[in-house]
Amino acid sequence: MNDTLPITRKALYQEVADRLRQRIFRHELAPGQWIDEQVIAAELGISRTPVREALKVLAAEGLVTLAPRRGSFVTQISDKDLDDIFSVLILLEGHAARLAAERIDERAKARLKQLHEQLEAAFRAQDIDSFFDANQAFHREVQRLADNRWLLATIEDLRQKIKLSRHQSLFSSGRLEQSLGEHRALLQALLAGDSAASERLMREHLTHGRAAIQAAARTEPAAPAAAPLPEQASP
């Protein structure tokens, strides 16, 4: 192996995957929506080949569903999928919070306080996007403190599957304030090194998050039926 070889740029299909992933997370590409490869390619000024390769990457991540001769769709997570995912996530993140409380040091405490202040600031501004981002960062820091890379990887994979739904749940009446209150209590337990309380509060927080997703789904208007799509033509 020649260590002097220059580092190559990220492959084009990976850059396309990054952009499409963010569009999915921002709901610019909504769950169940057909992804028009030709339109995406035209918008980015590229051929359809890297778009198709990018969609394969997103399909492997579970964010896109590939339908033979029909194209690609943003994946829709069913209620059962969400119940199953949350049942596992509650256990894993609860355990991560317990480990984090056992291993927390002064530097980690300062970091958690800083992330929590971002939550407080986003709440004061009623900025749901910033609140969501700060919430994700706080949870990732707790998982990092657990110091178990397999636990972290599994949680991250599960969280990615439900990221869209969790973002929408913050629009439920009172959920933003409720979530902040839960974070305040969890922060205090972590700072005190109380592992049992940290695990319990994390589990309760995620249980309430699942309930908020269900509440948001009940208040969302039904999506209009999609018109039949043509079979995908070869380039």
Short mmCIF file of C-alpha atoms in Angstrom, two decimals:
data_model
loop_
_atom_site.label_atom_id
_atom_site.label_comp_id
_atom_site.label_asym_id
_atom_site.label_seq_id
_atom_site.Cartn_x
_atom_site.Cartn_y
_atom_site.Cartn_z
CA MET A 1 0.00 0.00 0.00
CA ASN A 2 1.39 3.41 -0.97
CA ASP A 3 0.64 5.89 1.85
CA THR A 4 1.88 8.76 -0.33
CA LEU A 5 -1.05 8.53 -2.75
CA PRO A 6 -3.30 11.63 -2.61
CA ILE A 7 -6.66 11.35 -0.87
CA THR A 8 -9.39 11.28 -3.47
CA ARG A 9 -12.55 13.34 -3.33
CA LYS A 10 -15.81 11.76 -2.24
CA ALA A 11 -17.43 9.89 -5.13
CA LEU A 12 -20.18 11.80 -6.93
CA TYR A 13 -22.87 9.27 -6.00
CA GLN A 14 -21.94 9.71 -2.32
CA GLU A 15 -22.37 13.47 -2.59
CA VAL A 16 -25.75 12.92 -4.24
CA ALA A 17 -26.71 10.50 -1.45
CA ASP A 18 -25.78 13.12 1.15
CA ARG A 19 -27.99 15.73 -0.51
CA LEU A 20 -30.94 13.40 -0.95
CA ARG A 21 -30.61 12.16 2.63
CA GLN A 22 -30.90 15.72 3.93
CA ARG A 23 -33.89 16.40 1.67
CA ILE A 24 -35.60 13.32 3.07
CA PHE A 25 -34.88 14.36 6.65
CA ARG A 26 -36.19 17.88 5.95
CA HIS A 27 -39.41 16.46 4.43
CA GLU A 28 -38.62 18.04 1.07
CA LEU A 29 -38.99 14.44 -0.08
CA ALA A 30 -41.89 13.14 1.98
CA PRO A 31 -42.52 9.54 3.15
CA GLY A 32 -44.06 7.56 0.31
CA GLN A 33 -43.10 10.10 -2.35
CA TRP A 34 -41.85 8.85 -5.70
CA ILE A 35 -38.33 10.08 -6.45
CA ASP A 36 -38.03 11.26 -10.04
CA GLU A 37 -34.47 10.34 -11.04
CA GLN A 38 -34.61 12.48 -14.17
CA VAL A 39 -35.69 15.60 -12.27
CA ILE A 40 -33.01 15.07 -9.58
CA ALA A 41 -30.33 14.58 -12.23
CA ALA A 42 -31.42 17.75 -14.05
CA GLU A 43 -31.44 19.78 -10.83
CA LEU A 44 -27.90 18.67 -10.00
CA GLY A 45 -26.63 18.89 -13.57
CA ILE A 46 -25.49 15.28 -13.71
CA SER A 47 -26.47 12.04 -15.45
CA ARG A 48 -28.95 9.60 -13.93
CA THR A 49 -26.25 7.01 -13.18
CA PRO A 50 -24.88 8.62 -9.95
CA VAL A 51 -28.47 9.35 -8.88
CA ARG A 52 -29.33 5.67 -9.20
CA GLU A 53 -26.18 4.67 -7.29
CA ALA A 54 -27.06 7.18 -4.56
CA LEU A 55 -30.56 5.71 -4.27
CA LYS A 56 -29.05 2.25 -3.78
CA VAL A 57 -27.04 3.66 -0.86
CA LEU A 58 -30.15 5.18 0.69
CA ALA A 59 -32.06 1.94 0.11
CA ALA A 60 -29.37 0.07 2.07
CA GLU A 61 -29.90 2.57 4.91
CA GLY A 62 -33.64 1.94 4.83
CA LEU A 63 -34.51 5.49 3.78
CA VAL A 64 -35.55 4.59 0.23
CA THR A 65 -37.55 1.67 -1.12
CA LEU A 66 -36.70 0.38 -4.60
CA ALA A 67 -39.66 -1.01 -6.55
CA PRO A 68 -38.83 -3.04 -9.68
CA ARG A 69 -39.84 -1.16 -12.85
CA ARG A 70 -41.55 1.49 -10.72
CA GLY A 71 -38.56 3.41 -9.42
CA SER A 72 -37.69 4.64 -5.95
CA PHE A 73 -39.87 5.88 -3.12
CA VAL A 74 -39.09 7.50 0.21
CA THR A 75 -39.66 4.76 2.77
CA GLN A 76 -42.78 4.89 4.92
CA ILE A 77 -42.48 3.50 8.44
CA SER A 78 -45.58 1.67 9.63
CA ASP A 79 -47.03 1.97 13.13
CA LYS A 80 -45.86 -1.56 13.89
CA ASP A 81 -42.36 -0.72 12.68
CA LEU A 82 -42.31 2.31 14.99
CA ASP A 83 -43.57 0.26 17.93
CA ASP A 84 -40.93 -2.40 17.29
CA ILE A 85 -38.13 0.14 16.82
CA PHE A 86 -39.04 2.12 19.92
CA SER A 87 -39.29 -1.01 22.06
CA VAL A 88 -35.65 -1.72 21.23
CA LEU A 89 -34.53 1.90 21.33
CA ILE A 90 -35.98 2.41 24.80
CA LEU A 91 -33.90 -0.47 26.11
CA LEU A 92 -30.69 0.54 24.35
CA GLU A 93 -30.80 4.26 25.08
CA GLY A 94 -31.83 3.60 28.66
CA HIS A 95 -28.77 1.39 29.06
CA ALA A 96 -26.60 4.03 27.38
CA ALA A 97 -27.84 6.65 29.86
CA ARG A 98 -27.00 4.35 32.77
CA LEU A 99 -23.47 3.83 31.47
CA ALA A 100 -23.05 7.55 30.76
CA ALA A 101 -24.00 8.45 34.33
CA GLU A 102 -21.46 5.95 35.65
CA ARG A 103 -18.66 7.31 33.47
CA ILE A 104 -19.37 11.04 33.37
CA ASP A 105 -16.53 13.44 34.24
CA GLU A 106 -16.29 17.22 34.57
CA ARG A 107 -15.50 17.75 30.91
CA ALA A 108 -18.50 15.66 29.88
CA LYS A 109 -20.72 17.53 32.31
CA ALA A 110 -19.73 20.83 30.71
CA ARG A 111 -20.47 19.45 27.26
CA LEU A 112 -23.92 18.21 28.28
CA LYS A 113 -24.74 21.55 29.88
CA GLN A 114 -23.71 23.33 26.69
CA LEU A 115 -25.90 21.09 24.53
CA HIS A 116 -28.81 21.48 26.90
CA GLU A 117 -28.51 25.26 26.72
CA GLN A 118 -28.91 24.96 22.96
CA LEU A 119 -32.19 23.15 23.63
CA GLU A 120 -33.28 25.92 25.98
CA ALA A 121 -32.41 28.60 23.43
CA ALA A 122 -34.27 26.79 20.65
CA PHE A 123 -37.31 26.44 22.90
CA ARG A 124 -37.29 30.14 23.77
CA ALA A 125 -37.16 30.93 20.05
CA GLN A 126 -39.78 28.24 19.29
CA ASP A 127 -37.38 27.03 16.60
CA ILE A 128 -38.39 23.41 16.08
CA ASP A 129 -35.61 22.64 13.58
CA SER A 130 -32.91 23.89 15.97
CA PHE A 131 -34.57 22.09 18.88
CA PHE A 132 -34.57 18.85 16.91
CA ASP A 133 -30.87 19.24 16.02
CA ALA A 134 -29.90 20.05 19.63
CA ASN A 135 -31.94 17.11 20.86
CA GLN A 136 -30.13 14.78 18.48
CA ALA A 137 -26.74 16.15 19.58
CA PHE A 138 -27.60 15.71 23.28
CA HIS A 139 -28.61 12.08 22.77
CA ARG A 140 -25.49 11.37 20.71
CA GLU A 141 -23.32 12.80 23.50
CA VAL A 142 -25.00 10.55 26.06
CA GLN A 143 -24.37 7.58 23.78
CA ARG A 144 -20.75 8.64 23.28
CA LEU A 145 -20.25 8.76 27.04
CA ALA A 146 -21.52 5.18 27.27
CA ASP A 147 -18.30 4.27 25.43
CA ASN A 148 -19.64 1.26 23.54
CA ARG A 149 -19.24 1.60 19.78
CA TRP A 150 -21.61 -1.28 19.00
CA LEU A 151 -24.31 0.23 21.17
CA LEU A 152 -23.74 3.60 19.49
CA ALA A 153 -23.89 2.14 15.96
CA THR A 154 -27.10 0.21 16.67
CA ILE A 155 -28.84 3.22 18.21
CA GLU A 156 -27.75 5.48 15.36
CA ASP A 157 -29.15 3.05 12.79
CA LEU A 158 -32.50 2.85 14.58
CA ARG A 159 -32.68 6.61 15.07
CA GLN A 160 -32.10 7.21 11.38
CA LYS A 161 -35.12 5.07 10.54
CA ILE A 162 -37.44 7.20 12.65
CA LYS A 163 -35.85 10.63 12.28
CA LEU A 164 -38.63 12.04 10.11
CA SER A 165 -41.40 10.90 12.40
CA ARG A 166 -39.62 12.15 15.51
CA HIS A 167 -39.18 15.60 13.97
CA GLN A 168 -42.87 15.79 13.14
CA SER A 169 -43.81 14.76 16.69
CA LEU A 170 -42.42 18.03 18.03
CA PHE A 171 -45.31 19.82 16.33
CA SER A 172 -47.77 18.05 18.67
CA SER A 173 -49.45 20.40 21.11
CA GLY A 174 -47.29 20.82 24.24
CA ARG A 175 -44.65 18.29 23.14
CA LEU A 176 -41.83 20.83 22.80
CA GLU A 177 -42.27 21.99 26.39
CA GLN A 178 -42.74 18.44 27.65
CA SER A 179 -39.59 17.27 25.89
CA LEU A 180 -37.58 20.13 27.36
CA GLY A 181 -38.79 19.32 30.86
CA GLU A 182 -37.78 15.70 30.39
CA HIS A 183 -34.34 16.79 29.22
CA ARG A 184 -33.92 19.02 32.27
CA ALA A 185 -34.65 16.13 34.61
CA LEU A 186 -32.39 13.78 32.65
CA LEU A 187 -29.56 16.30 32.67
CA GLN A 188 -29.73 16.63 36.45
CA ALA A 189 -29.64 12.85 36.90
CA LEU A 190 -26.63 12.55 34.60
CA LEU A 191 -24.77 15.40 36.32
CA ALA A 192 -25.42 13.74 39.69
CA GLY A 193 -24.08 10.43 38.37
CA ASP A 194 -27.37 8.75 39.25
CA SER A 195 -27.33 5.79 36.89
CA ALA A 196 -30.69 4.30 37.90
CA ALA A 197 -32.54 7.61 37.52
CA SER A 198 -30.77 8.36 34.23
CA GLU A 199 -31.89 5.04 32.76
CA ARG A 200 -35.46 5.47 34.01
CA LEU A 201 -35.77 9.05 32.77
CA MET A 202 -34.35 8.19 29.36
CA ARG A 203 -36.83 5.35 28.98
CA GLU A 204 -39.71 7.61 29.99
CA HIS A 205 -38.53 10.31 27.59
CA LEU A 206 -38.53 7.92 24.63
CA THR A 207 -41.87 6.41 25.64
CA HIS A 208 -43.40 9.89 25.62
CA GLY A 209 -41.72 10.55 22.27
CA ARG A 210 -43.42 7.51 20.75
CA ALA A 211 -46.78 8.69 22.12
CA ALA A 212 -46.19 12.13 20.58
CA ILE A 213 -45.59 10.56 17.16
CA GLN A 214 -48.91 8.75 17.45
CA ALA A 215 -50.64 11.99 18.45
CA ALA A 216 -49.08 13.85 15.51
CA ALA A 217 -50.18 11.12 13.10
CA ARG A 218 -53.78 11.40 14.30
CA THR A 219 -53.89 15.13 13.59
CA GLU A 220 -52.17 15.04 10.18
CA PRO A 221 -54.51 15.26 7.16
CA ALA A 222 -54.67 12.13 5.07
CA ALA A 223 -52.32 12.20 2.11
CA PRO A 224 -54.03 12.25 -1.30
CA ALA A 225 -53.89 9.03 -3.26
CA ALA A 226 -50.98 8.95 -5.65
CA ALA A 227 -51.67 8.72 -9.34
CA PRO A 228 -50.32 5.60 -11.12
CA LEU A 229 -46.74 6.08 -12.18
CA PRO A 230 -45.25 4.99 -15.48
CA GLU A 231 -42.71 2.23 -15.52
CA GLN A 232 -39.17 3.51 -15.34
CA ALA A 233 -37.63 3.75 -18.77
CA SER A 234 -34.06 2.78 -19.40
CA PRO A 235 -31.64 5.73 -19.91
#
